[in-house]
Amino acid sequence: MALAFDEYGRPFIILREQESKSRLRGIDAQKANISAGVAVSRILRTSLGPKGMDKMLQSPDGDITITNDGATILEQMDVDNQIGKLMVELSRSQDYEIGDGTTGVVVLAGALLEQAEKLLERGIHPIRVAEGFEISSKMAVDHLEKISHKFDFSATNIEPLVQTCMTTLSSKIVNRCKRSLAEIAVKGVMAVADLERKDVNLDLIKVEGKVGGKLEDTELVYGIIVDKDMSHPQMPKQIEDAKIAILTCPFEPPKPKTKHKVDIDTVEKFQTLRKQEQQYFDDMVQQCKDVGATLVICQWGFDDEANHLLMHRNLPAVRWVGGVELELIAIATGGRIVPRFQELTTEKLGKAGLVREKAFGTTKDRMLYIEHCANSKAVTVFIRGGNKMMIEETKRSIHDALCVARNLIRNNSIVYGGGAAEISCSIAVEAAADKYPGVEQYAIRAFADALDSVPMALAENSGLQPIETVSAVKAQQIKENNHCCGIDCNDTGTNDMREQNVFETLIGKQQQILLATQVVKMILKIDDVISPTEY
């Protein structure tokens, strides 16, 4: 307790609560950490699978987000607990590396923590539990490699890729249009993919959205869409065989860098100044015309006089185009970004078969389409939807589908979804537990039980009896030696995920198991929680 004074000299007492707080150590610290991680995991558990529920998140300034994307939910949740923050990081790392499976990785980590708590209560040392989990994760990853299938596809046969992207989209809000959106995602990835190097640069795929229209109006544009319009309403709205000057220099007279003062005390002086400015504009416009440009795209703005002159000289222009968009336009049209008018040459112009301005609905919304580009290594997915939340969720869903297609191009191995891969790994890990004579075998069996939590959550979210359903599928896998049997979430009448066309990428599933195990090991090894004010 201490005495202090406010700004008016009035005394008040400070009670130091820290002294009455006890520090968490040993098994208490581990249990507290586990319960924090499990609490975060349980929030996401109901969002797993095609019948998973969505979460509505409200930001401090009142913005609403509706999503069932694990990374987005955790990103926007206000998590104070340090272990909770580890789970957020876990989801984020899965999103950065793979792009899909962000909910599954947190659900698996939560299940491992639940199993670990039971083992700790039985007196098994956390290090032995962590070692058992590490052994199990290696077994599960190796088993996934054995049960995986190579997926054959080519530039002409993209159906396998579409089927895998449909699996990803089936758990999203946009699942009623999953076929068309999966095709858009795959065609977009194939347009920018380097199949020889097995590499995809997702930065070349721009995802734009505009409120209005319906989800079915979403389209793939082989070119760039810019959320701008022509700078003057009387400029042409459509230009064929456009030669585009891409400028990062403004259409205006140069401003002296030092402080300057101009005294204009006669009409003649003002006329001279005005003529000089006009001459400057004329020279700029003429330089663009001389090199053969039929459209100018400028990063900066230009004033009304410059705009008027451009219109009179029949040189359409677009102003205030962002730097990222300029780069994509340059890549797509094969042009060069020009920082000074003096450097503008014919070779630096970009070429596009068609540049058109498109208006939407009854509003004044207009966008510029740059299509049939000389180098179509940049594409745009243009999303329409009834409201902003729908468009944002569709963008997140498309991002997941793009990542899945990219992962398949990098490594075309797949495993079957619907919990089939987890059940198969669980059976393999359980069978291998007997070979370990030490205490680790308890942890290995616990790991096998934790793997069952993913199909359990899928069954629960689909309105099925979880324990009954999972045990029936497990028995079927063992009896038929068929690792394609999973949870029939969509009630199609078959458990065979091959027939349902439910696939997941091998690298995505392996990454889930490895990341979840790493984080759980880290949490188990924390036995002392020290606050910053203690020392």
Coordinates of C-alpha atoms in Angstrom, one line a residue:
M1 CA 0.0 0.0 0.0
A2 CA 1.3 3.5 -0.9
L3 CA 0.2 7.1 -0.5
A4 CA 0.1 9.3 -3.6
F5 CA -1.2 12.7 -4.6
D6 CA -3.2 13.8 -7.6
E7 CA -2.6 17.0 -9.6
Y8 CA -4.7 19.0 -7.1
G9 CA -2.7 17.8 -4.1
R10 CA -5.4 15.4 -2.8
P11 CA -4.0 12.2 -1.3
F12 CA -5.1 8.8 -2.5
I13 CA -4.1 5.2 -1.6
I14 CA -2.6 2.7 -4.1
L15 CA -3.2 -0.9 -3.1
R16 CA -0.6 -3.2 -4.6
E17 CA -2.7 -6.3 -5.6
Q18 CA 0.4 -8.0 -7.0
E19 CA 1.5 -9.0 -3.5
S20 CA -1.7 -10.9 -2.9
K21 CA -1.4 -12.7 -6.2
S22 CA 0.2 -16.2 -6.3
R23 CA 2.5 -17.1 -9.2
L24 CA 1.5 -20.1 -11.2
R25 CA 4.2 -22.9 -11.2
G26 CA 4.5 -26.5 -12.1
I27 CA 1.4 -28.6 -12.9
D28 CA -0.9 -25.6 -12.1
A29 CA 0.8 -23.5 -14.8
Q30 CA 0.6 -26.3 -17.3
K31 CA -3.1 -26.9 -16.6
A32 CA -3.9 -23.1 -16.8
N33 CA -2.0 -22.9 -20.2
I34 CA -3.9 -26.0 -21.5
S35 CA -7.3 -24.7 -20.5
A36 CA -6.5 -21.4 -22.3
G37 CA -5.5 -23.2 -25.5
V38 CA -8.5 -25.5 -25.4
A39 CA -10.9 -22.5 -24.9
V40 CA -9.6 -20.9 -28.1
S41 CA -9.8 -24.3 -29.9
R42 CA -13.4 -24.9 -28.8
I43 CA -14.5 -21.5 -30.4
L44 CA -13.3 -22.8 -33.8
R45 CA -14.5 -26.4 -33.4
T46 CA -18.1 -25.6 -34.5
S47 CA -16.8 -23.9 -37.7
L48 CA -15.2 -27.1 -39.1
G49 CA -16.5 -28.8 -42.2
P50 CA -19.1 -28.2 -44.8
K51 CA -21.9 -27.8 -42.2
G52 CA -19.8 -25.7 -39.8
M53 CA -21.3 -22.6 -38.3
D54 CA -20.2 -19.0 -39.0
K55 CA -19.0 -16.5 -36.5
M56 CA -20.0 -12.8 -36.4
L57 CA -17.2 -10.6 -35.2
Q58 CA -17.6 -7.0 -34.2
S59 CA -14.6 -4.7 -34.2
P60 CA -14.2 -1.8 -31.7
D61 CA -15.4 0.7 -34.3
G62 CA -18.5 -1.3 -35.0
D63 CA -17.5 -3.1 -38.3
I64 CA -19.1 -6.5 -38.6
T65 CA -17.4 -9.5 -40.1
I66 CA -19.2 -12.8 -40.8
T67 CA -16.8 -15.7 -41.6
N68 CA -15.9 -19.3 -40.8
D69 CA -12.3 -18.9 -41.9
G70 CA -10.2 -19.9 -38.8
A71 CA -7.4 -17.5 -39.5
T72 CA -9.8 -14.5 -39.9
I73 CA -11.8 -15.4 -36.7
L74 CA -8.6 -15.6 -34.6
E75 CA -7.1 -12.5 -36.3
Q76 CA -10.0 -10.4 -35.3
M77 CA -10.6 -11.8 -31.9
D78 CA -9.3 -9.8 -29.0
V79 CA -7.1 -12.5 -27.3
D80 CA -5.3 -11.3 -24.1
N81 CA -4.0 -14.7 -22.8
Q82 CA -0.5 -15.4 -24.0
I83 CA -1.3 -19.1 -24.7
G84 CA -4.4 -18.0 -26.7
K85 CA -2.0 -15.7 -28.7
L86 CA 0.1 -18.8 -29.5
M87 CA -3.0 -20.5 -31.0
V88 CA -3.6 -17.3 -33.1
E89 CA 0.0 -17.5 -34.3
L90 CA -0.5 -21.2 -35.1
S91 CA -3.5 -20.5 -37.3
R92 CA -1.7 -17.6 -39.0
S93 CA 1.4 -19.7 -39.8
Q94 CA -0.8 -22.3 -41.4
D95 CA -2.5 -19.6 -43.4
Y96 CA 0.9 -18.1 -44.6
E97 CA 2.4 -21.4 -45.5
I98 CA -0.5 -23.3 -47.0
G99 CA -3.5 -20.9 -47.1
D100 CA -6.1 -23.5 -46.1
G101 CA -6.8 -25.8 -43.1
T102 CA -6.5 -22.9 -40.6
T103 CA -9.5 -24.2 -38.5
G104 CA -8.4 -27.8 -38.6
V105 CA -5.0 -27.1 -37.2
V106 CA -6.4 -25.2 -34.2
V107 CA -9.0 -28.0 -33.5
L108 CA -6.2 -30.6 -33.6
A109 CA -4.0 -28.6 -31.3
G110 CA -6.9 -28.2 -28.9
A111 CA -7.6 -32.0 -28.9
L112 CA -3.9 -32.7 -28.3
L113 CA -3.9 -30.3 -25.3
E114 CA -7.0 -32.1 -23.9
Q115 CA -5.4 -35.5 -24.2
A116 CA -2.1 -34.1 -22.7
E117 CA -4.1 -32.8 -19.6
K118 CA -5.4 -36.4 -18.9
L119 CA -1.9 -37.7 -19.1
L120 CA -0.5 -35.1 -16.7
E121 CA -3.2 -35.9 -14.2
R122 CA -2.0 -39.6 -14.3
G123 CA 1.4 -38.4 -13.2
I124 CA 3.2 -38.7 -16.6
H125 CA 6.0 -36.0 -17.0
P126 CA 5.2 -33.3 -19.6
I127 CA 8.6 -34.0 -21.3
R128 CA 7.6 -37.6 -21.9
V129 CA 4.2 -36.6 -23.2
A130 CA 5.9 -34.1 -25.6
E131 CA 8.3 -36.8 -26.8
G132 CA 5.5 -39.2 -27.4
F133 CA 3.6 -36.6 -29.4
E134 CA 6.7 -35.9 -31.5
I135 CA 7.1 -39.6 -32.3
S136 CA 3.4 -39.8 -33.2
S137 CA 3.5 -36.8 -35.5
K138 CA 6.4 -38.3 -37.5
M139 CA 4.5 -41.6 -37.8
A140 CA 1.3 -39.7 -38.9
V141 CA 3.2 -37.6 -41.5
D142 CA 4.9 -40.8 -42.9
H143 CA 1.6 -42.6 -43.0
L144 CA 0.0 -39.7 -44.9
E145 CA 2.8 -40.0 -47.5
K146 CA 2.0 -43.7 -47.9
I147 CA -1.8 -43.3 -48.4
S148 CA -1.5 -40.2 -50.7
H149 CA -2.3 -40.3 -54.4
K150 CA -0.6 -38.5 -57.2
F151 CA -3.1 -36.3 -59.0
D152 CA -2.6 -36.0 -62.7
F153 CA -3.5 -32.8 -64.3
S154 CA -2.3 -30.6 -67.2
A155 CA -3.0 -27.2 -68.8
T156 CA -5.8 -28.9 -70.8
N157 CA -7.1 -31.2 -68.0
I158 CA -7.8 -29.0 -65.0
E159 CA -10.8 -31.0 -63.6
P160 CA -8.7 -32.6 -60.8
L161 CA -7.7 -29.2 -59.6
V162 CA -11.3 -28.0 -59.7
Q163 CA -12.5 -30.9 -57.6
T164 CA -9.9 -30.2 -54.9
C165 CA -10.8 -26.5 -54.8
M166 CA -14.5 -27.4 -54.6
T167 CA -13.6 -29.4 -51.4
T168 CA -12.1 -26.2 -49.9
L169 CA -15.1 -24.0 -50.9
S170 CA -17.7 -26.5 -49.7
S171 CA -17.1 -25.4 -46.0
K172 CA -17.6 -21.7 -46.9
I173 CA -20.6 -19.4 -47.1
V174 CA -20.2 -19.4 -50.9
N175 CA -20.7 -23.2 -51.2
R176 CA -23.8 -22.8 -53.5
C177 CA -21.5 -21.5 -56.2
K178 CA -18.5 -23.7 -55.4
R179 CA -18.2 -25.2 -58.9
S180 CA -18.0 -21.8 -60.7
L181 CA -15.8 -20.2 -58.1
A182 CA -13.4 -23.3 -58.1
E183 CA -13.2 -23.0 -61.9
I184 CA -12.4 -19.3 -61.7
A185 CA -9.7 -20.0 -59.0
V186 CA -8.1 -22.8 -61.0
K187 CA -8.1 -20.9 -64.4
G188 CA -6.6 -17.8 -62.6
V189 CA -3.8 -19.9 -61.1
M190 CA -3.1 -21.7 -64.4
A191 CA -2.9 -18.3 -66.2
V192 CA 0.0 -17.2 -64.0
A193 CA 1.6 -20.6 -63.2
D194 CA 5.0 -21.7 -64.4
L195 CA 4.3 -25.5 -64.8
E196 CA 7.9 -26.3 -65.7
R197 CA 9.3 -24.8 -62.5
K198 CA 6.1 -25.9 -60.6
D199 CA 5.7 -22.3 -59.2
V200 CA 2.8 -19.8 -58.9
N201 CA 3.2 -16.2 -58.1
L202 CA -0.1 -15.3 -56.4
D203 CA 0.7 -11.6 -56.5
L204 CA -0.2 -11.7 -60.2
I205 CA -3.8 -12.6 -59.3
K206 CA -5.7 -9.5 -58.2
V207 CA -9.0 -10.0 -56.4
E208 CA -11.4 -7.1 -56.7
G209 CA -15.0 -6.8 -55.4
K210 CA -17.9 -4.5 -56.1
V211 CA -21.2 -4.4 -54.1
G212 CA -24.2 -5.1 -56.3
G213 CA -25.1 -8.0 -58.7
K214 CA -25.1 -11.5 -57.4
L215 CA -22.5 -14.1 -56.6
E216 CA -23.0 -15.9 -59.9
D217 CA -21.8 -12.7 -61.7
T218 CA -18.3 -13.2 -60.4
E219 CA -15.9 -13.4 -63.3
L220 CA -12.3 -14.0 -64.2
V221 CA -10.8 -11.2 -66.3
Y222 CA -7.6 -12.0 -68.3
G223 CA -6.2 -8.6 -67.6
I224 CA -6.5 -5.9 -65.0
I225 CA -9.5 -4.2 -63.5
V226 CA -8.8 -0.7 -62.0
D227 CA -11.4 0.9 -59.7
K228 CA -11.1 4.2 -61.6
D229 CA -12.7 5.9 -64.6
M230 CA -11.6 8.3 -67.3
S231 CA -10.5 11.6 -65.9
H232 CA -12.9 13.6 -68.1
P233 CA -16.5 12.5 -68.8
Q234 CA -16.2 13.3 -72.5
M235 CA -13.2 11.1 -73.1
P236 CA -13.9 7.8 -75.1
K237 CA -15.2 4.9 -72.9
Q238 CA -13.6 2.2 -75.1
I239 CA -10.2 2.1 -76.7
E240 CA -9.1 -0.8 -79.0
D241 CA -5.5 -1.7 -79.6
A242 CA -4.5 0.7 -76.8
K243 CA -0.9 1.8 -76.4
I244 CA -0.6 2.7 -72.8
A245 CA 1.9 5.2 -71.3
I246 CA 2.3 4.3 -67.6
L247 CA 3.5 7.4 -65.7
T248 CA 4.6 8.1 -62.2
C249 CA 5.2 11.8 -63.0
P250 CA 2.4 14.4 -62.5
F251 CA 0.8 16.3 -65.3
E252 CA 1.5 19.7 -63.9
P253 CA 4.3 22.4 -64.0
P254 CA 7.3 21.6 -61.7
K255 CA 7.2 23.2 -58.3
P256 CA 10.5 24.8 -57.1
K257 CA 11.9 22.9 -54.1
T258 CA 12.8 26.2 -52.2
K259 CA 10.4 28.9 -51.1
H260 CA 9.6 31.2 -53.9
K261 CA 7.5 34.3 -54.5
V262 CA 6.1 35.5 -57.8
D263 CA 4.9 39.1 -58.1
I264 CA 2.2 39.6 -60.7
D265 CA 1.2 43.2 -60.9
T266 CA 0.0 43.5 -64.5
V267 CA -2.4 41.6 -66.8
E268 CA 0.5 41.1 -69.2
K269 CA 2.6 39.2 -66.6
F270 CA -0.4 37.0 -65.7
Q271 CA -1.0 36.2 -69.4
T272 CA 2.7 35.4 -69.9
L273 CA 2.6 33.0 -66.8
R274 CA -0.6 31.4 -68.1
K275 CA 0.8 30.9 -71.6
Q276 CA 4.0 29.4 -70.1
E277 CA 1.9 26.9 -68.0
Q278 CA -0.2 26.0 -71.1
Q279 CA 2.9 25.6 -73.2
Y280 CA 4.3 23.2 -70.5
F281 CA 1.1 21.1 -70.6
D282 CA 1.1 21.1 -74.4
D283 CA 4.7 19.9 -74.4
M284 CA 3.8 17.0 -72.0
V285 CA 0.8 16.0 -74.0
Q286 CA 2.7 16.2 -77.2
Q287 CA 5.5 14.0 -75.8
C288 CA 2.9 11.3 -75.1
K289 CA 1.3 11.7 -78.6
D290 CA 4.7 11.6 -80.3
V291 CA 5.6 8.2 -79.0
G292 CA 2.2 6.9 -80.1
A293 CA 0.4 6.6 -76.8
T294 CA -3.4 6.4 -77.0
L295 CA -4.0 6.2 -73.2
V296 CA -2.2 7.6 -70.3
I297 CA -2.4 6.0 -66.8
C298 CA -0.9 8.3 -64.2
Q299 CA -0.1 7.6 -60.5
W300 CA -0.7 11.3 -59.6
G301 CA -3.5 13.7 -60.3
F302 CA -3.7 16.6 -62.7
D303 CA -5.7 19.7 -62.4
D304 CA -8.8 20.7 -64.5
E305 CA -6.8 22.7 -67.1
A306 CA -4.5 19.7 -67.8
N307 CA -7.6 17.5 -67.9
H308 CA -9.3 19.9 -70.4
L309 CA -6.2 19.9 -72.6
L310 CA -5.9 16.1 -72.6
M311 CA -9.5 15.9 -73.7
H312 CA -9.0 18.5 -76.5
R313 CA -5.8 16.7 -77.7
N314 CA -7.8 13.4 -77.9
L315 CA -5.6 11.7 -75.3
P316 CA -7.7 9.7 -72.8
A317 CA -6.2 9.6 -69.3
V318 CA -6.7 7.9 -65.9
R319 CA -5.4 9.5 -62.8
W320 CA -4.7 8.5 -59.1
V321 CA -3.9 4.8 -60.0
G322 CA -2.2 3.0 -57.1
G323 CA 1.4 1.8 -57.2
V324 CA 0.5 -1.9 -56.9
E325 CA -2.1 -1.6 -59.7
L326 CA 0.5 0.3 -61.9
E327 CA 2.9 -2.6 -61.5
L328 CA 0.3 -5.2 -62.4
I329 CA -0.7 -3.1 -65.5
A330 CA 2.9 -2.9 -66.5
I331 CA 3.4 -6.7 -66.1
A332 CA 0.1 -7.5 -68.0
T333 CA 0.6 -5.0 -70.9
G334 CA 4.4 -5.5 -71.2
G335 CA 5.0 -1.8 -70.6
R336 CA 7.5 0.0 -68.5
I337 CA 6.7 2.5 -65.7
V338 CA 8.1 5.9 -66.7
P339 CA 9.2 8.3 -64.0
R340 CA 10.0 11.3 -66.4
F341 CA 8.4 12.5 -69.6
Q342 CA 11.9 12.8 -71.2
E343 CA 12.3 9.1 -70.8
L344 CA 9.1 8.1 -72.6
T345 CA 9.8 6.1 -75.7
T346 CA 7.7 3.8 -78.0
E347 CA 9.3 0.7 -76.6
K348 CA 8.1 1.5 -73.1
L349 CA 4.4 1.6 -74.0
G350 CA 2.2 -1.2 -72.8
K351 CA -0.2 -2.8 -75.3
A352 CA -3.7 -4.0 -74.6
G353 CA -6.3 -5.3 -77.1
L354 CA -9.2 -3.5 -75.4
V355 CA -9.5 -0.9 -72.6
R356 CA -13.1 -0.2 -71.6
E357 CA -15.0 1.7 -68.9
K358 CA -17.9 -0.3 -67.4
A359 CA -20.7 1.2 -65.4
F360 CA -22.6 -0.8 -62.7
G361 CA -26.3 -0.7 -62.0
T362 CA -28.0 2.7 -61.5
T363 CA -25.1 4.1 -59.5
K364 CA -22.2 6.2 -60.7
D365 CA -19.8 3.4 -60.0
R366 CA -17.4 2.8 -62.9
M367 CA -14.4 0.6 -63.4
L368 CA -11.7 0.3 -66.0
Y369 CA -11.1 -3.1 -67.7
I370 CA -7.7 -3.6 -69.4
E371 CA -8.1 -6.8 -71.4
H372 CA -6.4 -8.9 -74.1
C373 CA -3.0 -7.7 -72.9
A374 CA 0.2 -8.4 -74.7
N375 CA 1.5 -10.4 -71.7
S376 CA -1.5 -11.9 -69.9
K377 CA 0.6 -13.0 -66.9
A378 CA -1.7 -11.0 -64.7
V379 CA -5.4 -11.8 -64.1
T380 CA -8.2 -10.4 -62.0
V381 CA -11.0 -12.2 -60.1
F382 CA -13.9 -9.7 -60.0
I383 CA -16.4 -10.6 -57.3
R384 CA -20.0 -9.4 -57.1
G385 CA -22.2 -9.8 -54.1
G386 CA -25.2 -8.4 -52.3
N387 CA -23.3 -6.6 -49.5
K388 CA -19.8 -5.8 -48.4
M389 CA -19.6 -8.7 -45.9
M390 CA -20.5 -11.2 -48.6
I391 CA -17.8 -9.8 -50.9
E392 CA -15.1 -9.9 -48.1
E393 CA -16.0 -13.5 -47.2
T394 CA -15.9 -14.5 -50.9
K395 CA -12.4 -12.9 -51.2
R396 CA -11.2 -15.0 -48.3
S397 CA -12.8 -18.1 -49.8
I398 CA -11.2 -17.4 -53.2
H399 CA -7.9 -16.9 -51.5
D400 CA -8.1 -20.4 -49.9
A401 CA -9.0 -21.9 -53.2
L402 CA -6.1 -20.2 -55.0
C403 CA -3.7 -21.4 -52.3
V404 CA -5.0 -25.0 -52.7
A405 CA -4.6 -24.9 -56.5
R406 CA -1.1 -23.4 -56.1
N407 CA -0.1 -26.2 -53.5
L408 CA -1.3 -28.9 -56.0
I409 CA 0.9 -27.4 -58.7
R410 CA 3.9 -27.4 -56.3
N411 CA 3.1 -31.0 -55.1
N412 CA 0.3 -32.9 -56.8
S413 CA -0.1 -35.4 -54.0
I414 CA -3.6 -35.5 -52.3
V415 CA -5.2 -37.3 -49.4
Y416 CA -8.9 -37.8 -48.9
G417 CA -10.9 -35.4 -46.8
G418 CA -14.0 -35.8 -44.6
G419 CA -11.8 -37.0 -41.7
A420 CA -10.6 -40.1 -43.7
A421 CA -6.9 -39.1 -43.5
E422 CA -7.1 -38.4 -39.8
I423 CA -8.9 -41.7 -39.0
S424 CA -6.4 -43.7 -41.1
C425 CA -3.5 -42.0 -39.3
S426 CA -5.2 -42.7 -36.0
I427 CA -5.4 -46.4 -36.7
A428 CA -1.8 -46.5 -37.9
V429 CA -0.5 -44.6 -34.8
E430 CA -2.6 -46.7 -32.4
A431 CA -1.2 -49.9 -34.0
A432 CA 2.4 -48.6 -33.7
A433 CA 2.0 -47.7 -29.9
D434 CA 2.6 -51.3 -28.8
K435 CA 6.2 -51.2 -30.2
Y436 CA 7.2 -48.6 -27.6
P437 CA 7.8 -50.1 -24.2
G438 CA 8.2 -46.8 -22.3
V439 CA 5.8 -44.3 -20.9
E440 CA 5.7 -42.7 -24.4
Q441 CA 3.2 -45.3 -25.6
Y442 CA 0.5 -43.6 -23.4
A443 CA 1.2 -40.3 -25.3
I444 CA 1.2 -42.1 -28.6
R445 CA -2.3 -43.6 -27.9
A446 CA -3.4 -40.2 -26.7
F447 CA -2.2 -38.7 -30.0
A448 CA -4.3 -41.3 -31.9
D449 CA -7.4 -40.3 -29.8
A450 CA -6.7 -36.6 -30.6
L451 CA -6.6 -37.3 -34.3
D452 CA -10.2 -38.7 -34.0
S453 CA -11.4 -35.3 -32.7
V454 CA -11.4 -33.8 -36.3
P455 CA -13.8 -36.4 -37.8
M456 CA -15.7 -36.2 -34.5
A457 CA -16.2 -32.5 -34.9
L458 CA -17.2 -33.0 -38.6
A459 CA -19.9 -35.5 -37.5
E460 CA -21.1 -33.3 -34.7
N461 CA -21.4 -30.2 -36.9
S462 CA -23.3 -32.2 -39.5
G463 CA -25.9 -33.3 -36.9
L464 CA -24.8 -36.9 -36.7
Q465 CA -24.1 -39.0 -33.6
P466 CA -20.3 -38.2 -33.3
I467 CA -19.0 -41.3 -31.4
E468 CA -21.3 -43.7 -33.2
T469 CA -20.4 -42.3 -36.6
V470 CA -16.7 -42.2 -36.1
S471 CA -16.5 -45.7 -34.6
A472 CA -18.5 -47.1 -37.6
V473 CA -16.2 -45.4 -40.1
K474 CA -13.1 -46.6 -38.3
A475 CA -14.4 -50.1 -38.2
Q476 CA -15.2 -49.9 -42.0
Q477 CA -11.6 -48.6 -42.7
I478 CA -10.0 -51.5 -40.8
K479 CA -12.4 -54.2 -42.2
E480 CA -12.1 -53.1 -45.9
N481 CA -8.5 -51.7 -45.6
N482 CA -9.9 -48.6 -47.3
H483 CA -8.3 -45.3 -46.2
C484 CA -10.8 -43.3 -48.3
C485 CA -13.7 -43.8 -45.8
G486 CA -14.7 -40.6 -44.1
I487 CA -17.7 -38.8 -42.5
D488 CA -20.6 -38.4 -44.9
C489 CA -21.3 -34.8 -43.9
N490 CA -23.5 -34.0 -46.9
D491 CA -25.6 -37.2 -46.4
T492 CA -25.0 -38.5 -49.9
G493 CA -25.3 -42.1 -48.8
T494 CA -21.7 -43.2 -49.2
N495 CA -18.7 -42.9 -46.9
D496 CA -16.2 -43.3 -49.7
M497 CA -14.6 -39.8 -50.2
R498 CA -13.3 -40.9 -53.7
E499 CA -16.9 -41.1 -54.9
Q500 CA -17.8 -37.8 -53.2
N501 CA -14.7 -36.2 -54.7
V502 CA -13.5 -34.8 -51.4
F503 CA -9.8 -34.2 -51.5
E504 CA -7.2 -32.3 -49.6
T505 CA -3.6 -31.5 -50.5
L506 CA -1.0 -33.8 -48.8
I507 CA 1.4 -30.9 -47.9
G508 CA -1.6 -29.0 -46.2
K509 CA -2.5 -32.0 -44.1
Q510 CA 1.1 -32.8 -43.1
Q511 CA 1.7 -29.2 -42.2
Q512 CA -1.4 -29.2 -39.9
I513 CA -0.1 -32.2 -37.9
L514 CA 3.4 -30.8 -37.6
L515 CA 2.4 -27.3 -36.6
A516 CA -0.2 -28.5 -34.1
T517 CA 2.4 -30.8 -32.5
Q518 CA 5.1 -28.1 -32.3
V519 CA 2.8 -25.7 -30.5
V520 CA 1.5 -28.3 -28.1
K521 CA 5.1 -29.3 -27.2
M522 CA 5.9 -25.6 -26.6
I523 CA 2.8 -25.2 -24.3
L524 CA 3.6 -28.4 -22.3
K525 CA 7.2 -27.2 -21.6
I526 CA 6.0 -24.0 -19.9
D527 CA 5.9 -24.6 -16.1
D528 CA 6.2 -21.1 -14.7
V529 CA 4.2 -18.0 -15.6
I530 CA 6.1 -14.9 -14.5
S531 CA 4.4 -11.5 -14.8
P532 CA 6.6 -8.5 -15.9
T533 CA 6.3 -6.7 -12.5
E534 CA 7.6 -9.6 -10.5
Y535 CA 11.3 -8.9 -10.8

